[in-house]
Coordinates of C-alpha atoms in Angstrom, one line a residue:
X1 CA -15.4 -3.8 5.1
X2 CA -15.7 -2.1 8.5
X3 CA -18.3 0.1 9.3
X4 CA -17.3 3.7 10.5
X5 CA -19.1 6.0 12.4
X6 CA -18.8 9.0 14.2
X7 CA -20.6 9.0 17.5
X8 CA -21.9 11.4 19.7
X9 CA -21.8 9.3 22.6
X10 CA -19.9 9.6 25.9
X11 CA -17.5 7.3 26.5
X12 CA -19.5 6.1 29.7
X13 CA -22.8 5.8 28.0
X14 CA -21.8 4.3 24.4
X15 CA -22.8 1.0 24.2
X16 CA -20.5 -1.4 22.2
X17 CA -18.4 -5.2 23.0
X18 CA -15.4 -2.9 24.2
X19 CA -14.2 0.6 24.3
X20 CA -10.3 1.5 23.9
X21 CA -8.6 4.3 25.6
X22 CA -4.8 4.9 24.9
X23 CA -2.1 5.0 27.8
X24 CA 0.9 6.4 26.8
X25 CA 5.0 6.1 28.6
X26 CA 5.9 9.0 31.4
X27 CA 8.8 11.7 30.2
X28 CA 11.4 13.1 32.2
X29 CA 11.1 12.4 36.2
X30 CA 7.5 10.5 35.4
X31 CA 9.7 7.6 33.0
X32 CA 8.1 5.0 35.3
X33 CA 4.6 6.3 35.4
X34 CA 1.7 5.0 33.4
X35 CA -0.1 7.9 31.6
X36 CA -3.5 7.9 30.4
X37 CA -3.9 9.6 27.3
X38 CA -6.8 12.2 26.8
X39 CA -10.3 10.7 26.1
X40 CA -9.7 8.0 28.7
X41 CA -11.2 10.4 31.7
X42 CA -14.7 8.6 31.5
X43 CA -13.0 5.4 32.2
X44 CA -10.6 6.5 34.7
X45 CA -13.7 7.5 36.6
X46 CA -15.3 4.1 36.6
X47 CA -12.5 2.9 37.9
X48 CA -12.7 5.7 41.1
X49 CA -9.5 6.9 39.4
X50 CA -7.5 4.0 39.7
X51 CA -7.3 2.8 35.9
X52 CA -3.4 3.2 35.9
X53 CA -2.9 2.0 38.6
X54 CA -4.8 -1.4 37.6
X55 CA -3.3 -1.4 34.1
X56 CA 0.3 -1.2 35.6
X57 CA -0.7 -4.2 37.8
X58 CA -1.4 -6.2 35.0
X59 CA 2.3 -5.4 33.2
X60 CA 0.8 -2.5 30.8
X61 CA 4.1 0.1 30.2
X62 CA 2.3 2.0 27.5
X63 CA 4.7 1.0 24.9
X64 CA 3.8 1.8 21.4
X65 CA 1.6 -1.2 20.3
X66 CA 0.8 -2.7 23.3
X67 CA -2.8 -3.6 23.9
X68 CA -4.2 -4.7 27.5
X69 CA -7.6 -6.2 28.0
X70 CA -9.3 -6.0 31.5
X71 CA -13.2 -6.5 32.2
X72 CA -15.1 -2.6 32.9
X73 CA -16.7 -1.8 36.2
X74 CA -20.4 -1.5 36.7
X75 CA -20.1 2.4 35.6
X76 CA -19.5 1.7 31.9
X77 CA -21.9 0.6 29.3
X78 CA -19.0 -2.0 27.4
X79 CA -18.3 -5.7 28.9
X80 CA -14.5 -4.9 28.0
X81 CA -12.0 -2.0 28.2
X82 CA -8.8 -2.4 26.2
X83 CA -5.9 0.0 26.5
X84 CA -3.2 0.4 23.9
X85 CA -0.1 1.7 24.0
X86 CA 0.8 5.5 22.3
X87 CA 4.4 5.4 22.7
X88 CA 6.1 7.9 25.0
X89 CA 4.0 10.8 26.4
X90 CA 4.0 14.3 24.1
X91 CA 6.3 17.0 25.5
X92 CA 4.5 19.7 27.1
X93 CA 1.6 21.5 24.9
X94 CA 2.5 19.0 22.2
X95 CA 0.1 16.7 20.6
X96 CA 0.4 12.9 19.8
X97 CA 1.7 12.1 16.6
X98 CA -0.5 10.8 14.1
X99 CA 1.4 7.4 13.2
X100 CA 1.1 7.1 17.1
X101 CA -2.3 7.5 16.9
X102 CA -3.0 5.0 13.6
X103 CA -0.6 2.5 14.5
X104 CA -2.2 2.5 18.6
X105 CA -6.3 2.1 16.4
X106 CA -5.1 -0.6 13.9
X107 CA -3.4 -2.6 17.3
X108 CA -6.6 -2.1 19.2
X109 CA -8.8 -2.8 16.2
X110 CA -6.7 -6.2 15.7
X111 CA -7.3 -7.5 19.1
X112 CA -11.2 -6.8 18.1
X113 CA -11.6 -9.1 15.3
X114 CA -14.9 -11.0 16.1
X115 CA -16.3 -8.2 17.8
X116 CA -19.3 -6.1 16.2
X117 CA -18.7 -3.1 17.7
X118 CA -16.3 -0.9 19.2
X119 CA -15.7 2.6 20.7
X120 CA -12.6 4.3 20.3
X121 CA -11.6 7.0 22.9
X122 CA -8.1 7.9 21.7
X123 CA -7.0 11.4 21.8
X124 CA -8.5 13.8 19.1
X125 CA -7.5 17.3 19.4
X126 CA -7.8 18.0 15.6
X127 CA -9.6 17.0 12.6
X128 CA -6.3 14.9 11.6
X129 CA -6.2 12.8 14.4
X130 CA -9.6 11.9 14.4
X131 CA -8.7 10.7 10.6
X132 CA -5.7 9.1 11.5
X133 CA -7.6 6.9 14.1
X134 CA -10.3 6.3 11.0
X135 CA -7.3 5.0 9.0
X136 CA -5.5 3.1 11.9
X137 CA -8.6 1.0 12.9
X138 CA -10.1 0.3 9.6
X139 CA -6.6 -0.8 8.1
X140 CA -5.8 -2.6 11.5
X141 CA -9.5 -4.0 11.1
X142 CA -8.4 -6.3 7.5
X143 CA -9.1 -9.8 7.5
X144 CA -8.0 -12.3 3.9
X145 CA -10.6 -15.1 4.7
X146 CA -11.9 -15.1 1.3
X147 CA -9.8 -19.3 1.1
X148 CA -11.1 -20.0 4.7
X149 CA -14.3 -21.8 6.1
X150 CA -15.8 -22.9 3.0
X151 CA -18.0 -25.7 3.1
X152 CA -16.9 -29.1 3.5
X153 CA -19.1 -31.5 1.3
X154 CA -17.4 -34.7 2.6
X155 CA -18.7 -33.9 6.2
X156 CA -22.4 -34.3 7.4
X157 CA -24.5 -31.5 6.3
X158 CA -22.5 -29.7 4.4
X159 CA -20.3 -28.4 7.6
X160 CA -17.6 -26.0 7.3
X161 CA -13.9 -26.6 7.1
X162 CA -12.9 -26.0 10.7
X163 CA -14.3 -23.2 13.0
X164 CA -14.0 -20.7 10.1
X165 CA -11.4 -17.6 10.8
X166 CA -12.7 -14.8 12.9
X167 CA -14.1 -11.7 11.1
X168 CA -13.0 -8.4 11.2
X169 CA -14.4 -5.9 13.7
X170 CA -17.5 -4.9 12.3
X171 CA -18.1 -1.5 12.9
X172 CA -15.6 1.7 14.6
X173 CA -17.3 4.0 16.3
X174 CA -15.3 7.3 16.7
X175 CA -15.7 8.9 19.8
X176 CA -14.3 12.5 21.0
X177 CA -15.7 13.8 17.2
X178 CA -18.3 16.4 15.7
X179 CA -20.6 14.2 13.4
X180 CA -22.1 17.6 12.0
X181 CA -19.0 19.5 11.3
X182 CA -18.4 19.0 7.6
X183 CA -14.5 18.8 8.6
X184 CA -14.9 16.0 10.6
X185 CA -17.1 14.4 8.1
X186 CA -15.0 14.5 5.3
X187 CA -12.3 13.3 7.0
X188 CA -13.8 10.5 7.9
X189 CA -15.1 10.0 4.5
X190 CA -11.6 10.4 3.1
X191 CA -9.9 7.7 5.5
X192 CA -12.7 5.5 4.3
X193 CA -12.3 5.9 0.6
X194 CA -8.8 5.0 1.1
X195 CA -8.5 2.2 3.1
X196 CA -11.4 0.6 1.0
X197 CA -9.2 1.0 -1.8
X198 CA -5.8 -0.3 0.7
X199 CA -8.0 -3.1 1.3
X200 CA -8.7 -3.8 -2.1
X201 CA -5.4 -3.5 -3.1
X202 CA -4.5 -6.0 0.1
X203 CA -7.0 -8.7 -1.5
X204 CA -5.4 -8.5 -4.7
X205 CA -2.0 -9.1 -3.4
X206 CA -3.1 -12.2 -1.3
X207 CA -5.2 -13.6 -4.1
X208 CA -3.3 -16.9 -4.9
X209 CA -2.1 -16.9 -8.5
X210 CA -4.3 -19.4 -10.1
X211 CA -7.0 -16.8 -9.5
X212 CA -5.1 -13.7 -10.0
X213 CA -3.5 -13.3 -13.7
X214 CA -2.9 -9.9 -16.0
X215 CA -6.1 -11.3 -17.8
X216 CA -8.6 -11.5 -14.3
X217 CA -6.5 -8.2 -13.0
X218 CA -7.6 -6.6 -15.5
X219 CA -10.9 -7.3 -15.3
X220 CA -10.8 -6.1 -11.7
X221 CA -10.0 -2.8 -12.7
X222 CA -12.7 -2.5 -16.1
X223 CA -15.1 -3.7 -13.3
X224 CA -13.6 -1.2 -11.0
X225 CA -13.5 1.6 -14.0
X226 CA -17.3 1.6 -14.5
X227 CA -17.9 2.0 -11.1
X228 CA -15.7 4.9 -10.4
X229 CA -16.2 6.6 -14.0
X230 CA -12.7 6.0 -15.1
X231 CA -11.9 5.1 -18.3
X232 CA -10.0 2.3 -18.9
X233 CA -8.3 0.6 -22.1
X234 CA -6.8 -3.1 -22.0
X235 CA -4.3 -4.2 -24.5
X236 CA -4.2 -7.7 -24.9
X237 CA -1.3 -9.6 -26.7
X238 CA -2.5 -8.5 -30.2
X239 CA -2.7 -4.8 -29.1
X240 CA 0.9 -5.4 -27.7
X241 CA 2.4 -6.9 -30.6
X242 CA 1.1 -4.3 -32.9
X243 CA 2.2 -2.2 -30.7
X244 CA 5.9 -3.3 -30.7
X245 CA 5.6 -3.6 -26.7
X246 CA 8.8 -5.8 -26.4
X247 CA 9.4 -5.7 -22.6
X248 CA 5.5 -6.9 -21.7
X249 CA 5.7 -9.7 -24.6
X250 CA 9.1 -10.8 -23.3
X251 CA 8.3 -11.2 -19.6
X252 CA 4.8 -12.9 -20.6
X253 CA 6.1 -15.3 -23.2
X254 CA 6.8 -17.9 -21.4
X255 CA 3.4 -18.3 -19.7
X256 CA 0.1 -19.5 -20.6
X257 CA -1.5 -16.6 -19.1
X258 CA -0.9 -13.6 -21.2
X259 CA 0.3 -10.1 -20.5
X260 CA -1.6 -7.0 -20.7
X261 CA -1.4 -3.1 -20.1
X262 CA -3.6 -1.7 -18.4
X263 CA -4.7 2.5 -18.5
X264 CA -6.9 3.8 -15.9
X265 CA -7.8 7.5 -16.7
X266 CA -9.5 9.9 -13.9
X267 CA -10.0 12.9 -15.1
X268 CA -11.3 16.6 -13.5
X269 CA -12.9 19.0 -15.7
X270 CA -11.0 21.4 -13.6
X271 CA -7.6 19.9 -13.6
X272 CA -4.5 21.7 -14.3
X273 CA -1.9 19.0 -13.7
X274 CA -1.5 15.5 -14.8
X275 CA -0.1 13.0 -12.5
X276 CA 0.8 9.6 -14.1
X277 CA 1.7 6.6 -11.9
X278 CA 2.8 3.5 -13.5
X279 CA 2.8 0.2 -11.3
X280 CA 4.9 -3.4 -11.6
X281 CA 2.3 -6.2 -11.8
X282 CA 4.3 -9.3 -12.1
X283 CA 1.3 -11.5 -11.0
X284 CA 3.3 -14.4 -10.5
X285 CA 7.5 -14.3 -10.5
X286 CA 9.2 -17.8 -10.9
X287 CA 12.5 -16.0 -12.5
X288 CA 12.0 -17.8 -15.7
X289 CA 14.7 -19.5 -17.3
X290 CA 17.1 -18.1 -14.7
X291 CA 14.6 -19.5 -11.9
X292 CA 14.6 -18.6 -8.5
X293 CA 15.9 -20.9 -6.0
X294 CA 14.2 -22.9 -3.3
X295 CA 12.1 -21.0 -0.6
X296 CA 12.3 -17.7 -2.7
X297 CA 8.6 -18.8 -4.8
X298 CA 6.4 -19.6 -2.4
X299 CA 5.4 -15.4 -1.8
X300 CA 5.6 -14.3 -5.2
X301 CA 2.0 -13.8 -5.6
X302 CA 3.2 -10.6 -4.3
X303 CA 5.0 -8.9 -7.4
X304 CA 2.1 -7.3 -8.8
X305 CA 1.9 -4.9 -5.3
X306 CA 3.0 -2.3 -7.1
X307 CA -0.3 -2.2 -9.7
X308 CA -2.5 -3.1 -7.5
X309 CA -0.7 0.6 -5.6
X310 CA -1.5 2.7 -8.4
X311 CA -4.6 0.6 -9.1
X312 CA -5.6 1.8 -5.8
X313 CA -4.5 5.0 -5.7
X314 CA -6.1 6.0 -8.9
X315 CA -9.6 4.9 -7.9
X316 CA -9.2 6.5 -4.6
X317 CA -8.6 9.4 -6.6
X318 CA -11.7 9.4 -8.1
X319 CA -14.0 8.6 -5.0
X320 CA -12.0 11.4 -3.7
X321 CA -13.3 13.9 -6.7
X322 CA -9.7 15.4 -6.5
X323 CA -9.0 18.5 -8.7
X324 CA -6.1 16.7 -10.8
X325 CA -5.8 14.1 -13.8
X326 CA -4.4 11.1 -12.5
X327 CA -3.4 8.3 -14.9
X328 CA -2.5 4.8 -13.9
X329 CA -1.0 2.6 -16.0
X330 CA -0.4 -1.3 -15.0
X331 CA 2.4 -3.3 -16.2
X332 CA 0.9 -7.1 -15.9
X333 CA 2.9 -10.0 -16.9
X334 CA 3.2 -13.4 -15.1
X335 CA 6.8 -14.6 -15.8
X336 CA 6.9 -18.5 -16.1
X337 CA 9.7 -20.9 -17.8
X338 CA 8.6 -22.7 -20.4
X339 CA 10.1 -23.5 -24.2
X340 CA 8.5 -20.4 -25.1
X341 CA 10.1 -18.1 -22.4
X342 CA 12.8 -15.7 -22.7
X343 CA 16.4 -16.7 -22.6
X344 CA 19.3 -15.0 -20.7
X345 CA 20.9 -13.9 -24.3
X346 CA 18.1 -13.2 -26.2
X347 CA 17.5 -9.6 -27.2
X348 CA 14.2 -7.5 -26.7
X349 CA 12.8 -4.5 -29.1
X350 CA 11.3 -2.5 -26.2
X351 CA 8.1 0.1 -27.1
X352 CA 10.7 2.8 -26.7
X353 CA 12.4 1.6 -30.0
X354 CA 15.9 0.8 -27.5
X355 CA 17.3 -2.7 -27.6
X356 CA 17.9 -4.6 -24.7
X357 CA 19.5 -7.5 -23.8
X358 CA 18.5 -9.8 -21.5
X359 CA 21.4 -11.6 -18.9
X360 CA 18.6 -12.6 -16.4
X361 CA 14.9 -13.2 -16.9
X362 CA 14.2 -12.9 -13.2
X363 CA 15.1 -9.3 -13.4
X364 CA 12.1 -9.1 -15.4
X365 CA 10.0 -6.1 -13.7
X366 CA 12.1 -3.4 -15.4
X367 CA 11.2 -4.7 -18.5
X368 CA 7.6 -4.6 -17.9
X369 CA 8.0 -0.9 -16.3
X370 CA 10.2 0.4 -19.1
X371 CA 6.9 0.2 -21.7
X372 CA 5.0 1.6 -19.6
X373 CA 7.0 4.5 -18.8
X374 CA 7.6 4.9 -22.7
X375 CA 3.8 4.4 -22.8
X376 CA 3.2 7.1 -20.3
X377 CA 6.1 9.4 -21.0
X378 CA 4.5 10.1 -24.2
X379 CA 1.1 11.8 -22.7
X380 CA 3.7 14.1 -21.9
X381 CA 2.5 14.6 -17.6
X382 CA 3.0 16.6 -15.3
X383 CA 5.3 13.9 -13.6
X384 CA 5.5 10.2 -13.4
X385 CA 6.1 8.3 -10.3
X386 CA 6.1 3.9 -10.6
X387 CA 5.9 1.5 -7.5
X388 CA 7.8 -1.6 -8.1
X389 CA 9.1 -4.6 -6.1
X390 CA 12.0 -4.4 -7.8
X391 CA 15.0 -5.5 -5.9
X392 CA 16.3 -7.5 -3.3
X393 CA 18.9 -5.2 -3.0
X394 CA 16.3 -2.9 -1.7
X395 CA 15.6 -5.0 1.5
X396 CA 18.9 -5.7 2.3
X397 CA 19.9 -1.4 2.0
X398 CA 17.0 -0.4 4.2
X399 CA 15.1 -3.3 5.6
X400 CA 11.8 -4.8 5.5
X401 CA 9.6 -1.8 6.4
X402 CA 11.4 1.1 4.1
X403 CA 11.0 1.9 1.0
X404 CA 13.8 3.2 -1.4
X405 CA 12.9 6.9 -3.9
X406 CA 14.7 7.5 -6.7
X407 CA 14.2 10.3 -9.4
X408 CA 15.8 12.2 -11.9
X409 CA 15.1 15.7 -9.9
X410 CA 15.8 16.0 -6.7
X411 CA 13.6 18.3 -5.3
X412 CA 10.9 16.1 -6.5
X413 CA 12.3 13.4 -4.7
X414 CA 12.1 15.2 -2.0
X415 CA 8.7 16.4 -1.8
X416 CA 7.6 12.3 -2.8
X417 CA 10.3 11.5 0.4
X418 CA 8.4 14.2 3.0
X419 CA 4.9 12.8 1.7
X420 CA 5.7 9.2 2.9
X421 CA 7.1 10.2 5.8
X422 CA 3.8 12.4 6.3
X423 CA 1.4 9.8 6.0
X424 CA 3.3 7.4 7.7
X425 CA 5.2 5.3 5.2
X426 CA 8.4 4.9 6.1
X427 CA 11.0 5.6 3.4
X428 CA 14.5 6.7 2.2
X429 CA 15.7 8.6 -0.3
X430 CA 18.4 6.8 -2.7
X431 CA 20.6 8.5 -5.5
X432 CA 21.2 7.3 -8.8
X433 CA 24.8 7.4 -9.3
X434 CA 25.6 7.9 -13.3
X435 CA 28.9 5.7 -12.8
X436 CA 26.8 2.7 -12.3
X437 CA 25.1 2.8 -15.7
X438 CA 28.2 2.1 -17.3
X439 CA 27.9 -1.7 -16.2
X440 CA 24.9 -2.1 -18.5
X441 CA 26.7 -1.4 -21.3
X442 CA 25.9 -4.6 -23.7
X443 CA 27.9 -5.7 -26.9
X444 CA 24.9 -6.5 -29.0
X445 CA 22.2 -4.1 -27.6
X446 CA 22.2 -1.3 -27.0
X447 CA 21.6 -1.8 -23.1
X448 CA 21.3 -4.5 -20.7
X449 CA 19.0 -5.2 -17.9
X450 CA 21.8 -6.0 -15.6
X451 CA 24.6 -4.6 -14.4
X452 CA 26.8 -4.1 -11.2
X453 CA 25.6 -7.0 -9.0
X454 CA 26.6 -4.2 -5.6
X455 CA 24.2 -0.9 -5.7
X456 CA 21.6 -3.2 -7.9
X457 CA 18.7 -1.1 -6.5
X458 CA 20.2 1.7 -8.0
X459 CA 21.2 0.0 -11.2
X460 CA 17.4 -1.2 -11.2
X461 CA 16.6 2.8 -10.9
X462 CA 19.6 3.9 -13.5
X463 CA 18.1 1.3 -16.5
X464 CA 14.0 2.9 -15.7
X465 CA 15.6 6.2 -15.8
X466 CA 16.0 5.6 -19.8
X467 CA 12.7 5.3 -20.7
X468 CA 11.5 8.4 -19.1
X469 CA 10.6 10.6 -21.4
X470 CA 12.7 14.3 -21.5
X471 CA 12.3 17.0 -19.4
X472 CA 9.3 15.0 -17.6
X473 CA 9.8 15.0 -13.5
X474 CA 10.5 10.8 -12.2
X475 CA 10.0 9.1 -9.0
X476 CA 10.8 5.2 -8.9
X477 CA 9.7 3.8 -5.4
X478 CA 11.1 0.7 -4.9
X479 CA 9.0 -1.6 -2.6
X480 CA 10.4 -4.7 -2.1
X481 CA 10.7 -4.7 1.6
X482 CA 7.3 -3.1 3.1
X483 CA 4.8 -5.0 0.3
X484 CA 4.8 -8.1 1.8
X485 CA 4.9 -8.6 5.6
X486 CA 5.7 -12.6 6.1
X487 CA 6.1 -11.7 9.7
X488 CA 3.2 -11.4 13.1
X489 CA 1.1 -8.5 12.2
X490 CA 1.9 -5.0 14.1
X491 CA 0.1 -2.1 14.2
X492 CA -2.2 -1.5 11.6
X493 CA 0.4 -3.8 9.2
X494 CA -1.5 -7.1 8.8
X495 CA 0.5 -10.1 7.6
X496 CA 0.5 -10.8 4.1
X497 CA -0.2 -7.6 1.1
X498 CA 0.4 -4.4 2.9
X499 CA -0.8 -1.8 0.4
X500 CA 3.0 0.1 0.8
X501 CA 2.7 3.4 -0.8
X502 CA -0.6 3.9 -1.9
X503 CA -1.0 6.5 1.2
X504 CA 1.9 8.0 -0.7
X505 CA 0.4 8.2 -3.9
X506 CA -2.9 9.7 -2.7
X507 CA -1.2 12.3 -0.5
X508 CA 0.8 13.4 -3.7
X509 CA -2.3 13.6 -5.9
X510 CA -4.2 15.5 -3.4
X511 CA -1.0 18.1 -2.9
X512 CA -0.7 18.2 -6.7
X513 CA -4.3 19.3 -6.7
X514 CA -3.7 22.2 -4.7
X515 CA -0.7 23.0 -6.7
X516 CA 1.2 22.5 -3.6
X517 CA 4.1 20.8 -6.0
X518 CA 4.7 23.5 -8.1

């Protein structure tokens, strides 16, 4: 993990491999101009004021993103100066927004990787910028090498498989900061927890499944329990056949590996509210018997993003010491065809005592999340929220970087909508229209986990809503499209596991610790 400090050097005496200063678009009559952004003055000196002018030269336009490398003058203590892009210039007294500010540190910290050290000048006029450029660069700083540069016994002394991938930039130093000030510090702190726990979460979702199964997931988080002081309980297929958990013994059936549930309980002496999050982890997703078709497989390592979300987010949680119970509970099944599997026809008891019938095994993740909902209804929380990559339907309503919020009270969905949007996840709220639950009407159960094949995000959201228990406030974030990023990395958005929505989730226990929620 990347090393994060907050320095009290100037940007002309800090010695690091580079320093980065952000450059931002002109407004209004100045569209053409090349701004530098606050904390770049230093620089712009060393360059007898003509670091604008010499970044324009080389094509920089200070678009959002956009990272330009050029050697520093003999005034500067760095080999390398690299400017990034903050978008267009604030209006007048107006600061830079702080998705600007993460997504301009995670492009900078990117173009680093190799590096040991680096100072980052961006503009910090408040203690939440200084934390959003924590998050940006450490997020932007991940590296998955964990299947790269091992050693090659068939070559001559043991060499490694290739080069070996370049590592992660070792260590941000924050410049612009207070290193005393106890605001500073435990913002810093906090961005740290976090993305430790993102980055986690990333490595989980990236693990290829041979490795990664309910049984080794979870023995990540018992490991991870002890270490944080949350308690956590495993059932394993006895537990969930005495149980009568139906939907988990279903979707697992068919695989060698078998399923489990997973609850991960933080708890405050001083808590008022309970928040319970309940997370899809589908460690592997063929579709069973009704298998997927060619070139839909080979990412599907990736449907257990949403437990390795509230995984996260619980643990972060605790390292956080927040004033609220937060329980996480993760659905983990790996859903394989075999003569044991599931069959489109077959009928399953779920925990919840309802019937369901099943006309596709590949829509298998409502299954697992309607147990655990049951499961978790029945501690009777505060409210519930589960993360889910539920449906393809999802991706094509709102893309590859939005998630979709349902819930069965609006002004929750809301607050859950405003919290994203907050911490920089982009997201949409989606209704549940009740004339869509009458498609799941089935003959012989008494529900079906299909329906309507147009609105099937919602029909996916109408079937969870069942299992909620009464009177108990629900959020279903469906993250299909932002949980896996097959494309170049951006930003702070590396490709491969994302960690979609655990900002989300730790912004929402934090505001239900402060009874901001009601």
């Amino acid at each position: 993990m990347t090393a994060l400090t907050l320095s009290t050097a100037g940007a002309a005496t800090l010695r690091a491999d580079a320093l980065v200063v952000g450059v931002a678009k002109g407004a209004g009559s100045k569209s053409g101009d090349l701004v530098l952004a606050p904390g770049a003055e230093a620089v712009d000196k060393a360059f007898d004021g003509k670091l604008a002018t010499v970044l324009k030269a080389l094509g920089a336009a200070g678009a959002e993103g956009e990272v330009t490398k050029l050697p520093a003058p003999a005034g500067l203590k760095v080999p390398v100066v690299i400017a990034v892009g903050l978008g267009s210039v604030p209006e007048k007294d107006a600061a830079y927004d702080a998705e600007a500010l993460r997504k301009a540190a995670g492009s900078a910290a990117r173009a680093l990787s190799g590096s040991k050290k680096a100072g980052f000048a961006l503009p910090i006029e408040s203690v939440e910028d200084a934390g959003a450029i924590a998050e940006g660069a450490l997020l932007g700083a991940y590296a998955f090498t964990a299947y790269q540069g091992g050693e090659n016994k068939l070559a001559p002394k043991g060499k490694k498989n290739g080069n070996g991938p370049k590592q992660p930039l070792a260590e941000v130093a924050l410049l612009g900061t207070k290193p005393r000030d106890k605001a500073f510090k435990a913002a810093a702190d906090r961005a740290l927890a976090i993305v430790e726990e993102i980055n986690r979460a990333r490595d989980l979702i990236n693990t290829p499944p041979n490795d990664l199964y309910p049984e080794s997931f979870a023995a990540v988080a018992t490991a991870a329990g002890k270490e944080h002081g949350i308690k956590v309980q495993v059932l394993d297929e006895k537990a969930l056949v005495k149980g009568g958990f139906g939907g988990l013994l279903g979707v697992g059936q068919g695989s060698t590996h078998g399923p489990r549930l997973v609850k991960l309980a933080y708890t405050h002496p001083k808590a008022e509210k309970t928040l319970a999050l309940v997370g899809k982890g589908i460690t592997y997703d063929s579709g069973g018997i009704s298998l997927k078709p060619a070139g839909h497989n080979e990412t599907m390592k990736c449907d257990m993003s949403g437990a390795a979300a509230v995984f996260a987010a619980v643990v972060a949680a605790a390292r956080l010491g927040l004033q609220v119970n937060v329980t996480g509970w993760l659905a983990l099944a790996e859903n394989m065809p075999s003569g044991n599997a599931t069959r489109p026809g077959d009928v399953l008891r779920m925990y919840s005592g309802k019937t369901v019938e099943v006309l596709n095994t590949d829509a298998e993740g409502r299954l697992v999340l309607a147990d655990a909902l049951t499961r978790a209804s029945e501690e009777n929380p505060d409210a519930i929220v589960d993360v889910a990559t539920l449906t393809g339907a999802m991706v094509l309503a709102l893309g590859n970087r939005t998630f979709g919020i349902m819930a069965n009270d609006d002004a929750f969905r809301t607050s859950v909508h405003e919290i994203a949007e907050e911490v920089g996840e982009a997201s949409w709220p989606m209704p549940l229209p009740a004339d869509l639950r009458k498609g799941m009407d089935s003959p012989t159960a008494d529900i079906a986990n299909m329906g309507e094949r147009m609105g099937g995000g919602l029909v996916a959201g109408l079937f969870l809503q069942e299992f909620v228990g009464e009177g108990i406030a629900w959020a279903h974030l469906d993250i299909a499209g932002p949980a896996f990023h097959e494309g170049a990395p951006y930003g702070y958005t590396p490709k491969g596991g994302t960690g979609s929505a655990i900002r989300t989730l730790v912004k929402l226990a934090e505001r239900t610790a402060a009874g901001d929620l009601g």
